[in-house]
XYZ file of C-alpha atoms in Angstrom:
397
model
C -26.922 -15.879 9.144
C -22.963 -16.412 8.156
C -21.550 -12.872 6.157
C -20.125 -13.876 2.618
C -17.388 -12.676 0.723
C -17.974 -10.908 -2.156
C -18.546 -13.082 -5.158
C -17.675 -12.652 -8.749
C -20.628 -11.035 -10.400
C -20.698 -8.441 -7.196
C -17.462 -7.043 -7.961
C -16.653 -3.951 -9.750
C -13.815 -3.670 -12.382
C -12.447 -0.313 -11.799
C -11.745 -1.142 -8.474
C -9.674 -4.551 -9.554
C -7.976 -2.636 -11.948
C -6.869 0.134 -9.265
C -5.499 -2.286 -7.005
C -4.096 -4.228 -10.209
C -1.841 -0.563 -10.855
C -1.121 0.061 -7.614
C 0.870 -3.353 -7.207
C 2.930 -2.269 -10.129
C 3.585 1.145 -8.597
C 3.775 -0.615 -5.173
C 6.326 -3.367 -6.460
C 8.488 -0.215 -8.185
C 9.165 1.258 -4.836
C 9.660 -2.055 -2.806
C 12.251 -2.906 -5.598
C 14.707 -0.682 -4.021
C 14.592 -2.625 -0.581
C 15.375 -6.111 -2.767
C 18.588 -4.724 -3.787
C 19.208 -2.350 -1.493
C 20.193 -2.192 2.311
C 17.245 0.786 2.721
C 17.041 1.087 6.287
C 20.788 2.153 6.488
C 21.067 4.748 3.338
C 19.658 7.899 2.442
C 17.934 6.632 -1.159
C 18.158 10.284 -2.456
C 22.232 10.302 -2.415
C 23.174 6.365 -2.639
C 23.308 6.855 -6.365
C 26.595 8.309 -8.123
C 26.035 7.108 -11.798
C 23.858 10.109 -13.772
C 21.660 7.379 -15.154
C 20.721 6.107 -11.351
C 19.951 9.294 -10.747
C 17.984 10.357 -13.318
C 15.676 6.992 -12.580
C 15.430 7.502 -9.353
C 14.567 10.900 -9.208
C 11.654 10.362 -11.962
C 10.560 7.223 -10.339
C 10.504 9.633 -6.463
C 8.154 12.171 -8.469
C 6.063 9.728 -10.268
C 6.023 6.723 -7.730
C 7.382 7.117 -4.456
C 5.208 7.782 -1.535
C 1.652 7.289 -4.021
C 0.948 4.301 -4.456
C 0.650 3.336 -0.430
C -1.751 6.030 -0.197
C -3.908 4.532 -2.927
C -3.415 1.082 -1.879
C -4.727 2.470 1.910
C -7.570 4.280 0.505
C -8.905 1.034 -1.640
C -8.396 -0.918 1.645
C -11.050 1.523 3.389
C -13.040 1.493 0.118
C -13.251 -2.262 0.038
C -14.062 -2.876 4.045
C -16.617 -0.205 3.846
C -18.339 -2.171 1.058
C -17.864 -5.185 3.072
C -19.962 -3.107 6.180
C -22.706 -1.982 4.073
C -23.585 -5.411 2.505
C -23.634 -6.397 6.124
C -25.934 -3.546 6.869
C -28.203 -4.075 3.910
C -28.409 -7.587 5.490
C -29.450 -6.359 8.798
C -26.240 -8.603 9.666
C -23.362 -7.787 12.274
C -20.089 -7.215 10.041
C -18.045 -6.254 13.259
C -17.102 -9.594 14.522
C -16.131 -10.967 11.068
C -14.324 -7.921 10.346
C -12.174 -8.345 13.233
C -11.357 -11.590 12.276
C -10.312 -10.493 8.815
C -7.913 -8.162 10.228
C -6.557 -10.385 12.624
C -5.730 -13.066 10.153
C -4.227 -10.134 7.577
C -2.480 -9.400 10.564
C -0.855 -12.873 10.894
C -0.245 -13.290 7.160
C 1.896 -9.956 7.517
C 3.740 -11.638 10.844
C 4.530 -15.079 8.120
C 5.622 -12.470 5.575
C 8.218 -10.374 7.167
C 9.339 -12.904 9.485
C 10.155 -15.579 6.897
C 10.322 -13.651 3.644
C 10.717 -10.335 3.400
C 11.186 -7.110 5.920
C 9.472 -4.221 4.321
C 5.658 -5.621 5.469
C 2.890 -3.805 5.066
C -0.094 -5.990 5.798
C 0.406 -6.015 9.599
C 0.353 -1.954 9.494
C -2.740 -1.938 7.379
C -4.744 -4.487 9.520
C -3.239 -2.490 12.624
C -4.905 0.487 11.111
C -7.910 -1.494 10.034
C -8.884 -2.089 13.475
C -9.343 1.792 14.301
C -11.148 2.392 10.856
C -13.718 -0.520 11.663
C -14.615 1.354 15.319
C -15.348 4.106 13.058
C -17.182 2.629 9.640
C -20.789 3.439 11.883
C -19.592 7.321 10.842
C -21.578 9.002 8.197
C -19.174 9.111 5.205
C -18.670 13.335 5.858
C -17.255 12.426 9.190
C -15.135 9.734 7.801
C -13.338 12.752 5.483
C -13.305 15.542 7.805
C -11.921 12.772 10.664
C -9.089 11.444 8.369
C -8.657 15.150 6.804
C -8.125 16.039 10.862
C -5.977 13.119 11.436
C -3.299 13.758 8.906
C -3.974 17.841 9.327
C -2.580 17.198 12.915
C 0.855 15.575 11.829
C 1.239 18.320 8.784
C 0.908 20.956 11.245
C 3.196 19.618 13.356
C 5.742 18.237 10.883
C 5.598 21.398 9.314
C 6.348 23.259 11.792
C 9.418 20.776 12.624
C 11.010 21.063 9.706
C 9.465 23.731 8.248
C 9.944 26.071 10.547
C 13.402 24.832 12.496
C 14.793 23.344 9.404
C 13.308 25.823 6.986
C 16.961 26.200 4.444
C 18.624 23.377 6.277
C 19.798 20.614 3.436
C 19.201 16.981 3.860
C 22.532 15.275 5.210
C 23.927 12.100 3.028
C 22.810 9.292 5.815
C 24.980 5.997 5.819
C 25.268 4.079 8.394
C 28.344 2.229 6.741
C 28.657 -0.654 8.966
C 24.829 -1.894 9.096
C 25.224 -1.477 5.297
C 28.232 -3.728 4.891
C 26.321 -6.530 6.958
C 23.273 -6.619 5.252
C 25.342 -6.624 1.885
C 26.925 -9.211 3.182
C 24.355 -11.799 4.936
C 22.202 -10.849 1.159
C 23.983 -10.166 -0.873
C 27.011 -13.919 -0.412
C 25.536 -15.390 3.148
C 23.434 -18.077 3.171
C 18.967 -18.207 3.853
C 19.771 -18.111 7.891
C 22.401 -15.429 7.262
C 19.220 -13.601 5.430
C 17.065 -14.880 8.216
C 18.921 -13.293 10.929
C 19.602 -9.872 8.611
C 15.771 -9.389 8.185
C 14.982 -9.909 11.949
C 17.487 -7.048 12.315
C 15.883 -4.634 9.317
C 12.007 -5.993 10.439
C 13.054 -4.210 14.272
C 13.909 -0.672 12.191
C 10.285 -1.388 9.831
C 8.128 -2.473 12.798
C 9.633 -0.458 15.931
C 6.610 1.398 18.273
C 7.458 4.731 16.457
C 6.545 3.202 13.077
C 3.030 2.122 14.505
C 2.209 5.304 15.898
C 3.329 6.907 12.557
C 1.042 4.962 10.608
C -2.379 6.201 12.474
C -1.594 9.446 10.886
C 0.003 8.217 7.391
C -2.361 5.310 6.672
C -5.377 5.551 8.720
C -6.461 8.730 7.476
C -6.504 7.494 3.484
C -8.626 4.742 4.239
C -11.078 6.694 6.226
C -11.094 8.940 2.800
C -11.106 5.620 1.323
C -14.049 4.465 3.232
C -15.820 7.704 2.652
C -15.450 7.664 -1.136
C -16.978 3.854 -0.698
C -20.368 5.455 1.077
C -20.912 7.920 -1.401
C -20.250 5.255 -4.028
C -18.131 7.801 -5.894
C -16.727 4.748 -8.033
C -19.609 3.022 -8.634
C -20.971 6.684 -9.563
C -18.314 7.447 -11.632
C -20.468 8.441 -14.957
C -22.679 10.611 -13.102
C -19.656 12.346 -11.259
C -17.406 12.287 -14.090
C -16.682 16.344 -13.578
C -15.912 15.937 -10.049
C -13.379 12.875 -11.180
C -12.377 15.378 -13.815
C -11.343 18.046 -11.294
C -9.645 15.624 -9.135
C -7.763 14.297 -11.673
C -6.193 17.672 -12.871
C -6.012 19.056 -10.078
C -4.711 15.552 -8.290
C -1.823 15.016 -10.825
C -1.129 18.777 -11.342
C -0.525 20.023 -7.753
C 0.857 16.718 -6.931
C 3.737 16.707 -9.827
C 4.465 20.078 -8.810
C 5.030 19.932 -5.243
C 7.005 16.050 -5.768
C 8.933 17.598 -7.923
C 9.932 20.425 -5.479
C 13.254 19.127 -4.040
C 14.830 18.272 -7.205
C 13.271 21.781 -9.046
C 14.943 23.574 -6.268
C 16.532 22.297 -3.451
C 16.844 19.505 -1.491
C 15.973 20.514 1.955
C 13.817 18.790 4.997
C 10.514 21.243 3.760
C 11.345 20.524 0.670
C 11.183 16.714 0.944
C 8.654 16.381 3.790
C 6.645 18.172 1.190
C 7.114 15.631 -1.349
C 6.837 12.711 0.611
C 3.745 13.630 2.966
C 1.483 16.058 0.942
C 2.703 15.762 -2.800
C 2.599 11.718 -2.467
C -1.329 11.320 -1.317
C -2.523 14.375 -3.682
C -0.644 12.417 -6.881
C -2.387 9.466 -5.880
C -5.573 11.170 -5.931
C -4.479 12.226 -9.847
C -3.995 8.925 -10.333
C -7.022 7.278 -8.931
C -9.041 9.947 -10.619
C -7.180 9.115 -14.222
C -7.979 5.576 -14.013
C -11.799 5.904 -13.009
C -12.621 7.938 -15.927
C -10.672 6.355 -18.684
C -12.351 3.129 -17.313
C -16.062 4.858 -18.326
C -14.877 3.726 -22.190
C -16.180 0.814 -22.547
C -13.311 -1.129 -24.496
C -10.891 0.184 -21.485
C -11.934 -2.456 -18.673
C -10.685 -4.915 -21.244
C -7.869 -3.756 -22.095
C -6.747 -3.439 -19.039
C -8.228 -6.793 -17.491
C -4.964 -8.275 -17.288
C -4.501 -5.602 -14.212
C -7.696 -6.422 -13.008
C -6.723 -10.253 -12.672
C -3.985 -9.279 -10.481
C -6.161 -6.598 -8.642
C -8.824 -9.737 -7.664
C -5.431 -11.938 -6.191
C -3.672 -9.031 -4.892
C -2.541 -10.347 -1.503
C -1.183 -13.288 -3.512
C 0.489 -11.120 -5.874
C 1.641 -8.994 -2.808
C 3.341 -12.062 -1.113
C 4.696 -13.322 -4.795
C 6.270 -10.282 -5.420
C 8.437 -10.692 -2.640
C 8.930 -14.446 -3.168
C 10.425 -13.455 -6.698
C 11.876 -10.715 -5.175
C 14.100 -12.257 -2.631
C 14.976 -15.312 -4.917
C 16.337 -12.888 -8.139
C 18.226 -10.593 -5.844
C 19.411 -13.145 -2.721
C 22.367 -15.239 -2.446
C 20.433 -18.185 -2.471
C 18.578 -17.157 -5.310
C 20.133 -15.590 -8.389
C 22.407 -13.311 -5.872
C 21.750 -9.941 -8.134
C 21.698 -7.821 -4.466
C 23.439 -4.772 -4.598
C 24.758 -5.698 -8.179
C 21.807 -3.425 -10.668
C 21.390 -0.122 -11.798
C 17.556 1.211 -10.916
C 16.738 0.910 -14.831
C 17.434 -2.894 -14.480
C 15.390 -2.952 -10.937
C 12.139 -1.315 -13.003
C 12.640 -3.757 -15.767
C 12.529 -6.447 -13.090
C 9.394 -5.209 -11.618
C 7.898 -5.139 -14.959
C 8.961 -8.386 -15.766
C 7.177 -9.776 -12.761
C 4.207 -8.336 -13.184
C 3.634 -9.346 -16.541
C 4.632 -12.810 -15.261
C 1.780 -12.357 -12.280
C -0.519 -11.627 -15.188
C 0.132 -14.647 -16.933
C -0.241 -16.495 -13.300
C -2.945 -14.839 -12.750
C -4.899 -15.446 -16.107
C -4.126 -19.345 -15.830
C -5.765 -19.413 -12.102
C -8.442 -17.335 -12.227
C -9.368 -19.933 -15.494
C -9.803 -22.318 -13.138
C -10.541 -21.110 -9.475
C -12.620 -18.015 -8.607
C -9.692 -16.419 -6.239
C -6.239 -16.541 -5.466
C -5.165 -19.415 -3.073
C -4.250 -17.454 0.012
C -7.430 -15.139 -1.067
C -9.020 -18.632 -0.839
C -7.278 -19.436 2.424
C -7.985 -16.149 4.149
C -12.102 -16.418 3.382
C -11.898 -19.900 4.583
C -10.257 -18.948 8.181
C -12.195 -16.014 8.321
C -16.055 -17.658 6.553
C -16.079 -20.843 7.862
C -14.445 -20.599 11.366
C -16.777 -19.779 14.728
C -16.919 -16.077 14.745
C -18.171 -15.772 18.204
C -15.282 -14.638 20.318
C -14.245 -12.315 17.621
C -17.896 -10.874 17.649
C -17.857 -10.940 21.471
C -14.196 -8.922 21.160
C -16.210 -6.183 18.531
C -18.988 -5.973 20.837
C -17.447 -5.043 23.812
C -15.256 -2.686 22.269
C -17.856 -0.852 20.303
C -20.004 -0.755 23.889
């Protein structure tokens, strides 16, 4: 028997809804590499104007660093569904979840190469292959592994700059020539100019460090992701309400606090390791928790069903966000690189997401998912699975 996606009725709203948010958060951060020559600047003292900085700073404590968090921990939620409808099926999932990865993996590779540096789909289907070795787990070892995983690189990191660089404040970084060229090939060359530019930025985004990083900032959500999906703690959401509750308060409360850390205080390595690492994936917790239990009113789900439409595209959305993204703020497009304040880039970002929504709303009228949704469940659904599944099999033996 051939696996299935899952269909319409199967799917559950909070969940669309979570990943619809989390593209708007998502987008809000990524805005900053549009305009912006990010791998070359320190983003916490590029800004001069007390308006910048007052937007940026609000948008590092209430954005920055949660949103990839939640994004990873609906990816493990979402394959971990996958696996148990395969299990309830008596079917092998292993084979055809390889092949899902490996196709993520090459929409990621189209992505960065030809439109835009700052890809995350190869890192997540990267990571996806180490979660799937380990979706067998019962969902307590899925926690306590991930809580292990990232536990080893805070104890470490901590004691890096915790310890070594305890009062020691975060240098200005510029690397004033890279900056110039990338300003330059976006900001007047021409699409090669570009072309070559994000070949050059993609080799600071993708290097081997990066990889290795990402086992132990991205694997470990999804395993808590993947957990969460076992216990069926979304599905479950009215009859856990007071454990949503608790994360939720204590989610948003601890995280605010401890984001808000470098600015409340001072701006040292601690400080914004803190902020980045620990405060980041605990707000995003808040967040999750927020959205989960203002979705048990009924009239909610509605409401916000225009977030939901997006959710149910969201690697088209993902990919369109950078198409839009690249053509508002490139030379070939409207050439607005390098040339906005941060309150313009968030009105931007909300700009195209209510424009997604309207896409969105208009599509999903008329096809069931989003075309390279579509595309991706036809390579992966209708293609022979067999040398995947003979890859999964000899890995897992």
């Amino acid at each position: 028997m051939d696996l299935k996606p899952t269909m319409l009725q199967e799917r559950i709203a909070t969940l669309d809804i979570l990943r619809g948010i989390s593209l708007l958060g998502i987008l809000l951060v990524n805005m900053y590499a549009f305009y912006l020559p990010m791998p070359y600047i320190d983003l916490g003292s590029w800004f001069t104007t007390p308006s910048d900085i007052v937007w940026q700073q609000n948008l590092d404590i209430y954005v920055q660093s949660s949103f990839y968090p939640l994004f990873s921990m609906l990816f493990g939620y979402g394959l971990a569904m996958q696996w148990q409808k395969a299990q309830s099926r008596q079917q092998n999932f292993y084979g055809i979840g390889l092949r899902r990865l490996i196709v993520l993996f090459l929409f990621g590779v189209v992505h960065a190469v030809l439109i835009w540096w700052g890809d995350i789909l190869m890192m997540y289907a990267f990571c996806g292959i180490f979660l799937l070795l380990l979706l067998r787990l019962h969902p307590i070892w899925l926690l306590v592994t991930g809580i292990i995983i990232s536990g080893i690189m805070h104890l470490f990191m901590l004691f890096v700059v915790g310890y070594i660089n305890f009062n020691t404040q975060i240098d200005a970084y510029l690397n004033i020539t890279d900056v110039e060229k990338a300003i330059t090939a976006y900001g007047t060359g021409s699409w090669m100019d570009a072309f070559m530019q994000r070949l050059a930025d993609l080799s600071i985004q993708a290097n081997i460090g990066m990889w290795f990083a990402a086992l132990f900032t991205i694997l470990p959500y999804m395993l808590v992701g993947a957990a969460a999906s076992k216990w069926h703690l979304i599905e479950r959401a009215k009859e856990l309400k007071w454990l949503w509750l608790v994360l939720t308060i204590v989610g948003l409360a601890l995280g605010i606090f401890l984001k808000s850390t470098p600015i409340v205080f001072s701006r040292t390595y601690l400080f914004d390791y803190v902020k980045v690492y620990i405060g980041g994936p605990i707000l995003s917790v808040g967040y999750i928790g927020i959205i989960v239990l203002v979705c048990l009113v009924p009239v909610v789900p509605k409401i916000l069903s225009p977030f939901a439409k997006i959710g149910r595209m969201s690697l088209t959305m993902y990919i369109l966000q950078s198409i839009i993204g690249t053509l508002v703020f490139y030379q070939f497009g409207l050439g607005w690189y390098g040339k906005v304040s941060v309150a313009t880039g968030v009105l931007v970002a909300i700009a195209i997401i209510v424009v997604q929504m309207i896409v969105a709303e208009i599509w999903l009228s008329k096809w069931k998912q989003g075309p390279l949704e579509a595309l991706w469940r036809k390579i992966t659904y209708k293609a022979k699975t067999e040398p995947s599944e003979k890859i999964a099999r000899n890995i897992l033996n």
